[in-house]
C-alpha positions as CSV (number, residue, x, y, z in Angstrom):
1,M,113.3,-63.1,11.4
2,G,112.0,-62.0,8.1
3,S,112.9,-58.8,6.4
4,A,111.0,-55.9,7.7
5,V,108.5,-54.2,5.6
6,K,109.5,-50.8,4.9
7,V,106.6,-48.3,5.0
8,P,107.2,-45.4,2.8
9,P,106.7,-42.1,4.5
10,L,103.3,-40.6,4.1
11,G,102.9,-37.3,2.5
12,F,100.5,-34.5,3.7
13,A,97.6,-35.9,1.7
14,G,98.1,-39.3,3.1
15,L,98.2,-38.1,6.7
16,L,95.0,-36.1,6.0
17,S,93.3,-39.3,4.7
18,V,94.4,-41.3,7.7
19,S,93.2,-38.7,10.1
20,V,89.8,-38.5,8.5
21,I,89.4,-42.3,8.5
22,A,90.5,-42.4,12.1
23,G,88.0,-39.7,13.0
24,F,85.1,-41.6,11.5
25,T,86.1,-44.8,13.2
26,L,86.3,-43.1,16.5
27,L,82.6,-41.8,16.2
28,S,80.0,-44.2,17.4
29,P,77.1,-44.8,15.1
30,L,73.9,-42.7,15.7
31,P,70.8,-44.4,17.0
32,I,68.2,-45.3,14.4
33,R,65.7,-42.7,15.7
34,A,68.2,-39.9,15.9
35,Q,69.1,-40.7,12.3
36,E,65.4,-40.3,11.4
37,Q,65.4,-37.0,13.2
38,A,68.4,-35.8,11.4
39,Q,66.9,-36.8,8.1
40,P,63.2,-36.0,8.7
41,D,62.0,-37.5,5.4
42,G,59.8,-34.5,4.5
43,L,58.5,-33.6,8.0
44,D,59.1,-29.9,8.2
45,G,59.2,-27.8,11.3
46,L,59.6,-30.7,13.8
47,Q,61.5,-29.8,16.9
48,P,62.9,-32.2,19.6
49,S,61.1,-32.0,22.9
50,G,64.3,-31.1,24.7
51,R,63.8,-33.7,27.4
52,P,66.8,-35.9,28.1
53,N,66.7,-39.6,27.1
54,E,63.3,-39.2,25.4
55,P,63.0,-41.1,22.2
56,L,62.0,-39.1,19.2
57,T,58.8,-40.3,17.5
58,R,57.1,-39.2,14.3
59,P,54.3,-36.8,15.3
60,T,50.7,-37.6,14.3
61,P,48.7,-35.4,12.0
62,T,46.8,-34.0,14.9
63,E,50.1,-33.0,16.6
64,R,51.2,-31.2,13.5
65,G,48.1,-29.0,13.6
66,A,46.1,-30.8,11.0
67,T,42.4,-31.3,11.8
68,S,40.0,-34.0,11.0
69,P,37.3,-33.0,8.4
70,S,34.6,-34.2,10.8
71,Q,36.0,-32.2,13.7
72,P,36.5,-28.5,12.6
73,T,38.5,-26.3,14.9
74,P,36.8,-23.4,16.6
75,Q,39.1,-21.0,14.8
76,S,38.0,-22.0,11.3
77,S,35.3,-19.7,9.8
78,P,32.6,-21.2,7.7
79,Q,33.0,-20.6,4.0
80,P,30.0,-19.1,2.1
81,E,28.3,-21.5,-0.2
82,V,29.2,-20.9,-3.8
83,V,26.1,-20.8,-6.0
84,T,26.8,-21.7,-9.6
85,P,24.6,-19.6,-11.9
86,P,22.6,-21.5,-14.5
87,S,24.2,-21.6,-17.9
88,D,21.0,-21.8,-19.8
89,P,20.1,-18.4,-21.3
90,E,16.5,-19.4,-21.5
91,D,16.3,-19.9,-17.8
92,L,17.9,-16.5,-17.2
93,R,15.3,-14.8,-19.4
94,R,12.3,-16.5,-17.7
95,L,13.6,-15.8,-14.2
96,A,14.1,-12.1,-15.1
97,A,10.5,-11.9,-16.5
98,D,9.0,-13.4,-13.4
99,S,11.0,-11.5,-10.8
100,T,11.1,-7.9,-12.1
101,L,8.5,-5.3,-12.5
102,L,10.0,-4.1,-15.8
103,S,8.5,-6.8,-17.9
104,M,5.5,-7.3,-20.2
105,E,4.2,-10.0,-17.8
106,A,4.2,-7.5,-14.9
107,G,2.4,-4.8,-16.9
108,Q,-0.3,-7.2,-18.1
109,R,-0.8,-8.5,-14.6
110,L,-1.3,-5.0,-13.3
111,V,-3.9,-4.3,-16.1
112,Q,-5.9,-7.4,-15.2
113,E,-5.8,-6.5,-11.5
114,A,-7.0,-2.9,-12.4
115,K,-9.9,-4.2,-14.5
116,A,-11.0,-6.3,-11.6
117,S,-10.8,-3.3,-9.2
118,A,-12.8,-1.2,-11.7
119,A,-15.4,-3.8,-12.1
120,A,-15.9,-3.7,-8.3
121,Q,-16.0,0.1,-8.5
122,E,-12.8,0.4,-6.6
123,Y,-11.5,3.2,-8.8
124,E,-8.5,4.5,-6.8
125,P,-6.6,1.1,-6.8
126,A,-7.5,0.7,-10.5
127,V,-6.1,4.1,-11.3
128,T,-2.8,3.4,-9.4
129,K,-2.3,0.1,-11.1
130,L,-3.1,1.4,-14.6
131,Q,-0.7,4.3,-14.2
132,Q,2.0,1.8,-13.1
133,S,1.3,-0.4,-16.1
134,R,1.5,2.5,-18.5
135,E,4.8,3.5,-17.2
136,I,6.2,0.0,-17.5
137,F,5.0,-0.4,-21.1
138,N,6.2,3.0,-22.1
139,Q,9.7,2.3,-20.6
140,L,9.8,-1.1,-22.4
141,S,8.8,0.4,-25.7
142,N,11.5,3.1,-25.4
143,F,14.2,0.6,-24.5
144,H,13.3,-1.7,-27.4
145,Q,13.3,1.2,-29.7
146,Q,16.7,2.2,-28.6
147,L,18.0,-1.3,-29.1
148,F,16.5,-1.4,-32.5
149,T,18.3,1.8,-33.4
150,S,21.6,0.5,-32.0
151,F,21.4,-2.8,-34.0
152,T,20.1,-1.3,-37.3
153,G,22.7,-2.0,-40.0
154,I,24.7,-4.3,-37.7
155,D,22.4,-7.2,-37.1
156,N,19.1,-6.8,-38.8
157,R,17.6,-10.0,-37.2
158,I,18.1,-8.6,-33.7
159,A,17.0,-5.1,-34.8
160,N,13.8,-6.3,-36.3
161,S,13.1,-8.3,-33.1
162,H,13.4,-5.2,-30.9
163,R,11.3,-3.2,-33.4
164,T,8.5,-5.7,-33.1
165,L,8.8,-5.7,-29.3
166,A,8.7,-1.9,-29.3
167,A,5.5,-1.9,-31.3
168,E,3.9,-4.5,-29.1
169,T,4.6,-2.7,-25.9
170,A,3.5,0.6,-27.3
171,Q,0.2,-1.1,-28.2
172,M,-0.1,-2.4,-24.6
173,R,0.7,1.1,-23.3
174,D,-2.1,2.7,-25.4
175,E,-4.6,0.0,-24.3
176,A,-3.7,0.7,-20.6
177,S,-4.1,4.4,-21.3
178,Y,-7.6,3.7,-22.7
179,E,-8.6,1.7,-19.7
180,L,-7.3,4.5,-17.5
181,A,-9.4,7.1,-19.4
182,L,-12.5,4.9,-18.9
183,V,-11.9,4.9,-15.2
184,H,-11.4,8.7,-15.1
185,S,-14.6,9.0,-17.1
186,A,-16.5,6.8,-14.6
187,Q,-15.1,9.1,-11.9
188,N,-16.5,12.2,-13.8
189,K,-13.0,13.5,-14.3
190,A,-13.0,14.5,-17.9
191,D,-10.0,16.8,-17.5
192,L,-7.9,13.7,-16.7
193,A,-9.4,11.5,-19.4
194,V,-9.1,13.9,-22.3
195,P,-5.3,14.2,-22.4
196,L,-5.0,10.4,-22.4
197,L,-7.5,9.9,-25.2
198,I,-5.7,12.5,-27.4
199,Q,-2.4,10.8,-26.8
200,I,-4.0,7.5,-28.0
201,V,-5.4,9.1,-31.1
202,G,-2.0,10.6,-31.9
203,S,-0.2,7.3,-31.3
204,Q,-2.7,4.9,-33.0
205,Q,-4.0,7.2,-35.7
206,P,-7.8,7.6,-36.2
207,T,-7.9,4.8,-38.7
208,R,-7.0,2.0,-36.3
209,E,-9.6,0.4,-33.9
210,L,-8.1,1.8,-30.7
211,G,-7.8,5.2,-32.2
212,R,-11.4,5.2,-33.3
213,Q,-12.5,4.1,-29.8
214,A,-10.5,6.9,-28.1
215,Y,-12.0,9.5,-30.5
216,Q,-15.4,8.1,-29.9
217,L,-14.9,8.5,-26.1
218,L,-13.8,12.1,-26.7
219,G,-17.2,12.7,-28.3
220,D,-19.1,10.9,-25.5
221,I,-17.6,13.2,-22.9
222,G,-18.4,16.2,-25.0
223,F,-14.9,17.4,-25.9
224,V,-15.4,17.0,-29.7
225,E,-18.3,16.6,-32.1
226,I,-18.3,13.4,-34.1
227,I,-18.8,14.3,-37.8
228,E,-20.2,11.8,-40.3
229,E,-18.1,11.4,-43.4
230,P,-20.0,12.1,-46.6
231,S,-21.3,9.0,-48.4
232,S,-19.5,7.8,-51.5
233,S,-22.6,8.6,-53.6
234,D,-22.6,12.3,-52.6
235,P,-19.0,13.3,-52.0
236,D,-19.9,17.0,-52.0
237,A,-22.4,16.7,-49.2
238,T,-22.0,18.8,-46.1
239,P,-20.9,16.7,-43.1
240,E,-23.5,16.4,-40.4
241,V,-23.4,15.5,-36.7
242,S,-23.9,11.8,-36.3
243,P,-27.4,11.1,-34.9
244,E,-25.9,8.4,-32.7
245,E,-23.8,10.9,-30.8
246,P,-25.1,13.1,-28.0
247,S,-26.7,16.3,-29.0
248,E,-25.0,19.7,-29.0
249,E,-26.9,20.6,-25.8
250,S,-25.7,17.5,-24.0
251,N,-22.2,18.1,-25.2
252,T,-22.3,21.6,-23.8
253,V,-23.5,20.4,-20.4
254,A,-20.7,17.8,-20.4
255,Q,-18.1,20.4,-21.0
256,Q,-19.5,22.8,-18.4
257,T,-19.1,20.1,-15.7
258,G,-15.4,19.6,-16.5
259,L,-12.5,21.8,-15.7
260,L,-10.9,21.3,-19.1
261,S,-13.4,23.2,-21.2
262,M,-13.8,26.7,-22.8
263,E,-16.8,27.3,-20.6
264,A,-14.7,26.7,-17.5
265,A,-11.9,29.0,-18.7
266,N,-14.4,31.7,-19.7
267,R,-16.1,31.5,-16.3
268,L,-12.7,32.0,-14.6
269,M,-12.0,35.0,-16.7
270,E,-15.3,36.6,-15.8
271,E,-14.7,36.0,-12.1
272,A,-11.2,37.5,-12.5
273,R,-12.6,40.7,-14.0
274,Q,-15.0,41.0,-11.1
275,S,-12.2,40.5,-8.6
276,A,-10.1,43.2,-10.4
277,S,-13.0,45.6,-10.4
278,A,-13.2,45.1,-6.6
279,E,-9.5,45.7,-6.4
280,Q,-8.9,42.1,-5.2
281,Y,-5.9,41.7,-7.4
282,E,-4.5,38.5,-5.9
283,Q,-7.7,36.6,-6.6
284,A,-7.8,38.1,-10.1
285,V,-4.2,37.0,-10.8
286,S,-4.9,33.5,-9.6
287,K,-8.0,33.0,-11.7
288,L,-6.5,34.5,-14.8
289,Q,-3.4,32.3,-14.5
290,R,-5.7,29.2,-14.3
291,S,-7.8,30.4,-17.2
292,R,-4.8,30.9,-19.6
293,E,-3.5,27.4,-18.6
294,I,-6.8,25.8,-19.6
295,F,-6.9,27.7,-22.9
296,N,-3.3,26.8,-23.6
297,Q,-4.0,23.1,-22.9
298,L,-7.1,23.2,-25.1
299,S,-5.2,24.9,-27.9
300,N,-2.5,22.2,-27.8
301,F,-5.0,19.4,-27.7
302,Y,-6.9,20.7,-30.7
303,Q,-3.7,21.2,-32.6
304,Q,-2.7,17.6,-31.9
305,L,-6.1,16.4,-33.2
306,F,-5.7,18.5,-36.3
307,T,-2.3,16.9,-36.9
308,S,-3.7,13.4,-36.4
309,F,-6.6,13.9,-38.8
310,A,-4.7,15.9,-41.5
311,G,-4.7,13.9,-44.7
312,I,-7.2,11.3,-43.2
313,D,-10.3,13.3,-42.6
314,N,-9.8,16.9,-43.8
315,A,-13.2,18.1,-42.5
316,T,-12.5,16.9,-39.0
317,A,-8.9,18.2,-39.2
318,E,-10.2,21.7,-40.2
319,T,-12.6,21.7,-37.4
320,H,-9.9,21.1,-34.8
321,R,-7.6,23.6,-36.5
322,N,-10.3,26.3,-36.0
323,R,-10.8,25.2,-32.4
324,A,-7.0,25.5,-31.8
325,A,-6.9,29.0,-33.2
326,E,-10.0,30.1,-31.2
327,T,-8.6,28.8,-27.9
328,A,-5.2,30.3,-28.6
329,E,-7.0,33.7,-29.1
330,M,-8.7,33.3,-25.8
331,R,-5.4,32.3,-24.1
332,D,-3.8,35.5,-25.4
333,L,-6.7,37.6,-24.2
334,A,-6.4,36.1,-20.7
335,T,-2.7,36.8,-20.9
336,Y,-3.4,40.4,-21.8
337,E,-5.8,40.9,-18.9
338,L,-3.3,39.3,-16.6
339,A,-0.6,41.8,-17.8
340,L,-3.0,44.7,-17.1
341,V,-3.5,43.5,-13.5
342,H,0.2,43.2,-13.0
343,R,0.6,46.8,-14.3
344,V,-2.0,48.0,-11.9
345,Q,-0.1,46.3,-9.1
346,N,3.0,48.2,-10.2
347,Q,4.8,45.0,-11.3
348,P,6.1,45.8,-14.8
349,A,8.7,43.0,-14.5
350,L,5.7,40.5,-14.6
351,A,3.7,42.4,-17.2
352,V,6.5,42.8,-19.9
353,P,7.1,39.0,-20.5
354,L,3.4,38.4,-21.0
355,L,3.0,41.3,-23.4
356,I,5.9,40.1,-25.5
357,Q,4.4,36.6,-25.6
358,I,1.2,38.1,-27.0
359,I,3.0,40.0,-29.7
360,Q,4.8,36.8,-30.8
361,S,1.6,34.8,-30.9
362,Q,-0.7,37.4,-32.4
363,Q,1.8,39.3,-34.6
364,P,2.0,43.1,-34.3
365,T,-0.5,43.6,-37.1
366,R,-3.5,42.1,-35.3
367,E,-5.6,44.0,-32.9
368,L,-4.5,42.3,-29.7
369,G,-0.9,42.4,-30.8
370,K,-1.2,46.2,-31.3
371,K,-2.7,46.6,-27.8
372,A,0.2,44.6,-26.3
373,Y,2.8,46.8,-28.0
374,E,1.0,49.9,-26.8
375,Q,1.3,48.6,-23.2
376,L,5.0,48.1,-23.7
377,W,5.3,51.7,-25.0
378,E,3.3,53.1,-22.0
379,L,5.5,51.1,-19.6
380,G,8.6,52.6,-21.2
381,F,10.0,49.3,-22.3
382,V,10.1,50.4,-26.0
383,D,11.1,53.8,-27.3
384,S,8.7,54.3,-30.2
385,P,5.0,53.5,-30.6
386,F,3.9,51.2,-33.3
387,P,2.8,53.2,-36.5
388,G,-1.0,53.3,-36.7
389,G,-1.4,52.2,-33.1
390,R,-3.7,54.0,-30.7
391,Q,-2.0,56.2,-28.1
392,S,-4.4,55.9,-25.2
393,S,-4.0,54.9,-21.7
394,S,-5.3,51.5,-20.8
395,G,-6.7,50.2,-17.5
396,V,-8.3,47.1,-16.2
397,R,-11.6,46.6,-17.8
């Protein structure tokens, strides 16, 4: 027999290695599918069915919860369609002009529709559309003016562009105002046409075509007298009323038929005096209030015309200045009589403010200003009478 091979004793590490190797050899290899389940190769969340002896298979996409694009699940909600806005700024500008009322195109369209309505004598729709167009053009002019102010000194190119647009829309506004005044004149509503025409004269100046047309219409309805300028051969000649204009008698008739006239205001004052004499004080107050409103409007209108013609036609400017002073005097007289009625009604709280307004307008040195101060002294509002003033009781006359 050969010599025996001596096996050296194994240490602790060797025993451990042998045990591990023996353990692995005792385990039977896992089935192929079980190995695939133990190492799922990226399939997350898969659970075995738990049924015995059932082979594990890779689930299909439908079993994992995925859905086919052509077969949406009932739980899925439809996504809103995303509209990509156009990137061309020119398209944006055109769309805005066509789809909004605040545009030059919308204002011009309203003016054309109003002209068609006026030609068919449908005045009410024409008035409504012209008023809307005036508001649109006025807003646009103000907006472009604000943009011009904002860009001035920063970008002169943009500033000048908005300045031009502000002037264009202001011109369109005045043209719409003139058309509206024509419609009011056709309706025999001079009290509505006059303020529009005066605004046009102030905006356009009397030297421009639209300003001359507006002033001519003021003469046609009898609010002003058109004065011929002296010829260049005789600069010192006295201005005369143009023979092409209506006569003074026809002008007076035209003013008598309108509410915005001195004749109408004087008539209201006379009716108020009769009501006060009959102790119908409420009617007297109402008529006097309306009378002083008319005189105040007239004074403001003539003052605006004076400002428009000053330095352009001094004769016409002086005429309107005198009319403004005359109507202001009549306004203060109506205010004085209204204060007297309030005093008779034992309402000094209403009389005192009116009397102070008269003193501010007339000055204390003029006759009506002195009378107003005397009333304040008799009411006990002031402590001392005005020197040189008359100390007599006043009543409604």
